[in-house]
Amino acid sequence: MKKLLCACLSLLMLLSLSSAAFAVNEDVEGELVIFTSMYKEVLPMMDAALKAEFPNLTPGNEGSFFFQGGSNDLIAKIYGEMGEKRDGALSADIIMVAEPAFALELKDYGYLQPFTFEDAENKLRFPYDKDGYWYPVRVCNMVLAYNPEAADYFAAKGVNVAKSFKDFAYDPTLKGYISMGDPMKSGTSYASIISLMDKYGEEYLDKLAANKVERASGSGAIAKLQGEGGDYGTASLMILEESILNYVQKEAAEGRNVTSVKICYPEDGVILIPSPVMIVEESLSKNCNTEAAEAVAEWFLSPEGQKLIIKANMHGVLKQMSEIPDGSVSTDELVAKDLGVDWDKAYHEREQIKKLWSEKVTQ
């Protein structure tokens, strides 16, 4: 009888603990939409995690919590929904774009709702808005990439492989053999250009133009780096670390070992881009569901949410976490080499910088 009683008590305790574990966010209800610039490939994993964590929260975009687009596409969509006077409503509740400059802008326009992430100063290793309007939720890392298998091909042509961001633009042997994302379309490429102009001056754009930099991104850029039939069009590629890691891991999952793409962490530093999470001001948001938006934003900033970010090959933002994307290097090591980005400049001089890029590089 005592054994039976003990067994029953043990079962009740397990059920109680299990219920507590799964009921944490069961009270979060309603509908939610997140604008994000994260890669499409990682969103099914993000959706599955959110649906498990918030079982009574309804995905508001055709079965997904996410509406995905490049940062500049999302900015254009948001501007369009705001209207010329910026007094419209948005079809989102949370915004997660690539870089903080747009967060500064949305805060100025009164489109964001502040929330409190407890003990942010001691938890976060990257800057955040002291008024609570945005916090870094993931970190993109701009690096270089090259193809080790093409070394003899380029050596025969007298072409070097860039070991630094300076080499990338300044080494004349690389003329016609460099590629990067388009700052007119990519938020991370835009941020990187600002960082490199601050380090090397506007001359950096002249040097990119002289070296005939090609604008390409994602799988297309990687394909050109690998070459077709031994015809290699790119010797050095400026690209996000996560793009390379995602590609290598995808190929490995399909049974292919990639040896034709390798990351180079530039000798003159990396460019870390902390991507913010923001909550749309309640009266202007799609679902007027601030309670759910805060719960989801805080979950992304929790160790559990950050593990998912890291699994998606972006770096985490919490000081106490040592986990890194598979195939990367220590986040603390990268922080020590970070060239930094002037986010106020990125915000207030956006049009001038893009005009400069257009005049010097694309014409």
Coordinates of C-alpha atoms in Angstrom, one line a residue:
M1 CA 0.0 0.0 0.0
K2 CA 2.9 2.4 0.9
K3 CA 4.6 1.5 -2.4
L4 CA 1.4 2.3 -4.3
L5 CA 0.9 5.6 -2.4
C6 CA 4.5 6.6 -3.2
A7 CA 4.1 5.7 -6.8
C8 CA 0.9 7.8 -7.0
L9 CA 2.5 10.7 -5.3
S10 CA 5.5 10.5 -7.7
L11 CA 3.2 10.4 -10.7
L12 CA 1.3 13.4 -9.4
M13 CA 4.5 15.4 -8.9
L14 CA 5.7 14.5 -12.4
L15 CA 2.4 15.5 -13.9
S16 CA 2.5 18.8 -12.0
L17 CA 6.1 19.5 -13.1
S18 CA 5.2 18.6 -16.7
S19 CA 2.1 20.8 -16.6
A20 CA 4.1 23.7 -15.2
A21 CA 6.8 23.3 -17.9
F22 CA 4.3 23.3 -20.8
A23 CA 1.9 25.9 -19.3
V24 CA 4.3 28.8 -19.0
N25 CA 3.0 30.6 -22.1
E26 CA -0.4 29.0 -22.5
D27 CA -2.0 32.2 -21.4
V28 CA -0.5 34.1 -24.3
E29 CA -3.4 34.3 -26.9
G30 CA -4.5 36.2 -29.9
E31 CA -2.8 36.6 -33.2
L32 CA 0.8 37.8 -34.0
V33 CA 2.8 38.8 -37.1
I34 CA 6.6 39.4 -37.2
F35 CA 8.3 41.3 -39.9
T36 CA 11.8 39.7 -40.3
S37 CA 14.8 39.8 -42.5
M38 CA 16.1 36.5 -41.3
Y39 CA 16.7 34.0 -44.1
K40 CA 13.7 32.1 -45.3
E41 CA 15.4 28.8 -44.6
V42 CA 15.5 29.2 -40.9
L43 CA 11.9 30.4 -40.5
P44 CA 10.2 26.9 -40.4
M45 CA 12.4 26.1 -37.4
M46 CA 11.5 29.4 -35.7
D47 CA 7.8 28.8 -36.4
A48 CA 7.9 25.3 -34.9
A49 CA 9.6 26.6 -31.7
L50 CA 7.1 29.5 -31.3
K51 CA 4.1 27.2 -31.9
A52 CA 5.4 24.8 -29.2
E53 CA 6.2 27.6 -26.8
F54 CA 3.0 29.6 -27.3
P55 CA 0.4 26.9 -28.1
N56 CA -2.6 29.3 -27.9
L57 CA -1.0 32.1 -30.0
T58 CA -2.2 32.2 -33.7
P59 CA 0.3 32.7 -36.5
G60 CA -1.0 35.7 -38.4
N61 CA 0.6 35.3 -41.8
E62 CA -0.9 32.3 -43.7
G63 CA 0.1 29.8 -40.9
S64 CA 3.4 31.5 -40.1
F65 CA 4.3 34.0 -37.5
F66 CA 6.7 35.6 -40.0
F67 CA 6.5 37.9 -43.0
Q68 CA 10.0 37.7 -44.5
G69 CA 11.9 40.1 -46.7
G70 CA 15.2 41.8 -47.1
S71 CA 15.7 44.7 -44.8
N72 CA 15.3 47.4 -47.5
D73 CA 12.2 45.6 -48.8
L74 CA 10.7 45.6 -45.3
I75 CA 11.6 49.3 -44.8
A76 CA 9.9 50.1 -48.1
K77 CA 6.8 48.1 -47.0
I78 CA 6.7 49.8 -43.7
Y79 CA 7.0 53.2 -45.3
G80 CA 4.3 52.3 -47.7
E81 CA 2.0 51.3 -44.9
M82 CA 2.8 54.3 -42.8
G83 CA 1.8 56.6 -45.7
E84 CA 3.4 59.8 -46.7
K85 CA 2.6 61.4 -43.3
R86 CA 3.7 58.3 -41.5
D87 CA 0.3 58.1 -39.7
G88 CA -0.9 54.8 -41.0
A89 CA -1.0 51.4 -39.3
L90 CA 1.4 48.5 -39.9
S91 CA 0.5 44.9 -40.7
A92 CA 3.0 43.7 -38.1
D93 CA 3.2 43.4 -34.3
I94 CA 7.0 42.8 -34.0
I95 CA 9.8 44.0 -36.3
M96 CA 13.2 42.2 -36.6
V97 CA 15.2 43.9 -39.3
A98 CA 19.0 43.6 -39.8
E99 CA 20.4 46.7 -38.3
P100 CA 19.6 49.3 -35.5
A101 CA 19.5 52.4 -37.7
F102 CA 15.9 51.8 -38.7
A103 CA 15.0 51.2 -35.1
L104 CA 16.3 54.6 -34.3
E105 CA 14.1 56.0 -37.0
L106 CA 10.9 54.2 -36.0
K107 CA 11.5 55.3 -32.4
D108 CA 11.7 58.9 -33.6
Y109 CA 8.4 58.5 -35.5
G110 CA 6.6 57.1 -32.5
Y111 CA 6.0 53.7 -34.1
L112 CA 7.4 51.6 -31.3
Q113 CA 6.2 50.4 -28.0
P114 CA 8.8 50.2 -25.2
F115 CA 9.1 47.1 -23.1
T116 CA 11.4 46.2 -20.2
F117 CA 13.9 43.4 -20.6
E118 CA 14.9 42.9 -17.0
D119 CA 18.6 43.4 -16.1
A120 CA 19.5 44.2 -19.7
E121 CA 22.7 45.9 -18.7
N122 CA 24.1 42.8 -17.1
K123 CA 22.6 40.3 -19.6
L124 CA 23.4 41.8 -23.0
R125 CA 26.8 42.0 -24.5
F126 CA 25.7 44.5 -27.2
P127 CA 24.2 48.0 -27.0
Y128 CA 20.4 48.5 -26.6
D129 CA 18.0 51.3 -26.4
K130 CA 18.0 52.6 -22.8
D131 CA 14.3 53.6 -23.1
G132 CA 13.4 50.0 -24.0
Y133 CA 12.3 50.6 -27.6
W134 CA 14.7 48.0 -29.1
Y135 CA 17.1 45.3 -28.0
P136 CA 19.6 43.3 -30.0
V137 CA 18.3 39.8 -30.6
R138 CA 20.7 38.3 -33.1
V139 CA 24.1 39.2 -34.4
C140 CA 25.2 39.0 -38.1
N141 CA 28.9 38.8 -38.8
M142 CA 30.3 40.2 -42.1
V143 CA 33.4 38.3 -43.2
L144 CA 35.2 37.3 -46.4
A145 CA 35.1 34.0 -48.1
Y146 CA 37.2 32.3 -50.7
N147 CA 37.7 29.0 -52.6
P148 CA 40.8 27.0 -51.5
E149 CA 40.3 24.8 -54.6
A150 CA 40.8 27.8 -56.9
A151 CA 44.2 28.8 -55.4
D152 CA 46.2 27.5 -58.3
Y153 CA 43.8 29.0 -60.9
F154 CA 44.2 32.5 -59.4
A155 CA 47.9 32.1 -58.7
A156 CA 48.5 31.5 -62.4
K157 CA 46.6 34.7 -63.1
G158 CA 48.6 36.7 -60.5
V159 CA 45.4 37.2 -58.5
N160 CA 45.7 37.4 -54.7
V161 CA 43.0 36.3 -52.2
A162 CA 42.0 39.1 -49.9
K163 CA 43.0 38.5 -46.2
S164 CA 41.5 41.8 -45.1
F165 CA 38.7 44.2 -46.0
K166 CA 41.4 46.6 -47.1
D167 CA 42.9 44.1 -49.5
F168 CA 39.4 43.4 -50.9
A169 CA 39.1 47.0 -52.2
Y170 CA 42.8 48.1 -52.5
D171 CA 44.6 45.1 -54.0
P172 CA 44.7 45.8 -57.8
T173 CA 45.2 42.1 -58.6
L174 CA 41.6 41.5 -57.5
K175 CA 40.2 43.7 -60.1
G176 CA 37.1 42.0 -61.6
Y177 CA 37.3 39.2 -59.0
I178 CA 35.5 40.6 -56.0
S179 CA 31.8 40.4 -55.0
M180 CA 29.6 41.6 -52.2
G181 CA 25.9 42.3 -51.4
D182 CA 24.3 45.5 -52.7
P183 CA 24.0 48.2 -49.9
M184 CA 21.0 49.6 -51.8
K185 CA 19.1 46.4 -51.0
S186 CA 20.9 44.7 -48.1
G187 CA 20.9 46.2 -44.6
T188 CA 24.0 44.3 -43.5
S189 CA 25.9 45.4 -46.6
Y190 CA 24.8 49.0 -46.0
A191 CA 26.1 48.8 -42.4
S192 CA 29.3 47.3 -43.5
I193 CA 30.0 50.0 -46.0
I194 CA 29.5 52.6 -43.3
S195 CA 31.9 50.8 -41.1
L196 CA 34.6 50.5 -43.8
M197 CA 34.2 54.2 -44.9
D198 CA 34.7 55.2 -41.3
K199 CA 37.9 53.2 -41.2
Y200 CA 39.3 53.9 -44.6
G201 CA 37.4 57.1 -45.7
E202 CA 35.2 57.6 -48.8
E203 CA 38.2 56.5 -50.8
Y204 CA 37.1 52.9 -50.0
L205 CA 34.2 53.4 -52.4
D206 CA 36.6 54.6 -55.1
K207 CA 38.7 51.6 -54.6
L208 CA 35.7 49.2 -54.8
A209 CA 34.8 50.9 -58.0
A210 CA 38.3 50.6 -59.4
N211 CA 38.4 46.9 -58.5
K212 CA 35.0 46.5 -60.3
V213 CA 33.1 45.0 -57.4
E214 CA 30.2 42.9 -58.4
R215 CA 27.0 43.0 -56.4
A216 CA 25.7 39.6 -55.6
S217 CA 24.4 37.8 -52.6
G218 CA 23.4 34.5 -51.1
S219 CA 23.5 31.3 -53.1
G220 CA 24.3 33.0 -56.3
A221 CA 27.4 34.6 -54.9
I222 CA 28.5 31.4 -53.4
A223 CA 28.0 29.5 -56.7
K224 CA 30.2 32.0 -58.5
L225 CA 32.9 31.7 -55.9
Q226 CA 32.9 27.9 -56.5
G227 CA 33.1 28.4 -60.3
E228 CA 31.5 26.4 -63.0
G229 CA 33.7 24.1 -65.0
G230 CA 36.8 25.5 -63.4
D231 CA 35.9 29.1 -64.6
Y232 CA 36.1 31.0 -61.3
G233 CA 34.5 34.4 -61.4
T234 CA 35.1 35.4 -57.8
A235 CA 38.4 35.2 -55.8
S236 CA 37.1 37.0 -52.7
L237 CA 33.6 37.4 -51.5
M238 CA 32.3 39.8 -48.8
I239 CA 29.4 37.9 -47.2
L240 CA 27.7 37.1 -43.9
E241 CA 29.2 34.3 -42.0
E242 CA 25.8 32.7 -41.6
S243 CA 25.4 32.4 -45.3
I244 CA 28.5 30.3 -45.6
L245 CA 27.6 28.2 -42.5
N246 CA 24.1 27.6 -43.7
Y247 CA 25.3 26.5 -47.1
V248 CA 28.0 24.1 -45.8
Q249 CA 25.6 22.6 -43.3
K250 CA 22.8 22.2 -45.9
E251 CA 25.2 20.4 -48.2
A252 CA 26.5 18.2 -45.4
A253 CA 22.9 17.2 -44.5
E254 CA 22.5 16.0 -48.1
G255 CA 25.7 13.9 -47.9
R256 CA 28.1 16.3 -49.6
N257 CA 31.3 17.6 -48.1
V258 CA 32.0 21.1 -49.2
T259 CA 35.7 22.0 -49.6
S260 CA 35.3 24.7 -52.1
V261 CA 34.1 27.5 -49.7
K262 CA 36.0 28.7 -46.7
I263 CA 35.5 31.7 -44.3
C264 CA 38.3 34.2 -43.9
Y265 CA 38.0 36.3 -40.7
P266 CA 39.6 39.5 -42.0
E267 CA 42.9 40.6 -40.5
D268 CA 41.7 44.2 -40.0
G269 CA 38.6 43.1 -38.1
V270 CA 35.1 41.8 -38.5
I271 CA 31.8 43.8 -38.7
L272 CA 29.3 42.7 -36.2
I273 CA 25.7 43.9 -36.9
P274 CA 23.3 43.4 -33.9
S275 CA 19.9 43.1 -35.3
P276 CA 17.1 44.5 -33.1
V277 CA 13.7 43.3 -32.0
M278 CA 11.1 46.0 -31.8
I279 CA 7.4 46.0 -30.7
V280 CA 5.0 48.1 -32.8
E281 CA 3.1 50.7 -30.8
E282 CA -0.1 49.0 -29.9
S283 CA -2.6 51.3 -31.5
L284 CA -0.6 51.1 -34.8
S285 CA 0.0 47.4 -34.8
K286 CA -1.9 44.8 -36.8
N287 CA -3.4 42.9 -33.8
C288 CA -3.1 45.4 -31.0
N289 CA -1.7 42.5 -28.9
T290 CA 1.1 44.0 -27.0
E291 CA 1.0 41.4 -24.2
A292 CA 1.7 38.6 -26.8
A293 CA 4.4 40.8 -28.6
E294 CA 6.2 41.4 -25.3
A295 CA 6.1 37.7 -24.4
V296 CA 7.5 36.6 -27.7
A297 CA 10.2 39.3 -27.8
E298 CA 11.3 38.4 -24.3
W299 CA 11.3 34.7 -25.3
F300 CA 13.7 35.5 -28.2
L301 CA 16.0 37.2 -25.6
S302 CA 15.8 34.2 -23.2
P303 CA 18.5 31.4 -23.2
E304 CA 16.0 29.1 -25.0
G305 CA 15.3 31.7 -27.7
Q306 CA 19.0 32.5 -28.1
K307 CA 19.9 28.9 -28.6
L308 CA 17.5 28.8 -31.6
I309 CA 19.2 32.0 -33.0
I310 CA 22.6 30.3 -32.6
K311 CA 21.3 27.1 -34.2
A312 CA 20.3 29.3 -37.2
N313 CA 24.0 30.3 -37.5
M314 CA 23.7 33.8 -36.0
H315 CA 25.6 34.8 -32.9
G316 CA 23.7 35.3 -29.6
V317 CA 23.5 38.4 -27.5
L318 CA 23.6 37.1 -23.9
K319 CA 26.8 37.5 -22.0
Q320 CA 26.5 34.3 -20.0
M321 CA 26.1 32.1 -23.1
S322 CA 29.2 30.6 -24.6
E323 CA 27.4 28.7 -27.4
I324 CA 28.3 29.7 -30.9
P325 CA 27.1 28.7 -34.4
D326 CA 28.6 25.4 -35.6
G327 CA 31.8 26.1 -37.5
S328 CA 32.2 29.7 -36.2
V329 CA 34.6 31.1 -33.6
S330 CA 34.0 32.6 -30.1
T331 CA 31.6 35.5 -30.1
D332 CA 33.8 37.2 -27.5
E333 CA 36.8 36.9 -29.9
L334 CA 34.7 38.5 -32.6
V335 CA 33.6 41.3 -30.3
A336 CA 37.3 42.1 -29.6
K337 CA 37.9 42.5 -33.4
D338 CA 34.7 44.3 -34.2
L339 CA 35.2 47.4 -36.4
G340 CA 31.9 48.8 -35.2
V341 CA 29.2 50.8 -37.0
D342 CA 28.0 54.4 -36.3
W343 CA 24.3 53.7 -36.1
D344 CA 23.4 57.4 -35.8
K345 CA 25.2 58.0 -39.0
A346 CA 23.6 55.0 -40.6
Y347 CA 20.2 56.5 -39.7
H348 CA 20.7 60.3 -40.3
E349 CA 22.9 60.0 -43.4
R350 CA 21.1 57.1 -45.1
E351 CA 20.2 59.0 -48.3
Q352 CA 23.5 60.7 -48.6
I353 CA 25.5 57.5 -48.2
K354 CA 23.3 55.6 -50.7
K355 CA 23.7 58.5 -53.1
L356 CA 27.5 58.4 -52.7
W357 CA 27.5 54.6 -53.3
S358 CA 25.4 55.1 -56.4
E359 CA 27.6 57.8 -57.8
K360 CA 30.9 56.2 -57.0
V361 CA 30.3 52.5 -57.4
T362 CA 27.3 51.7 -59.5
Q363 CA 27.7 54.3 -62.3

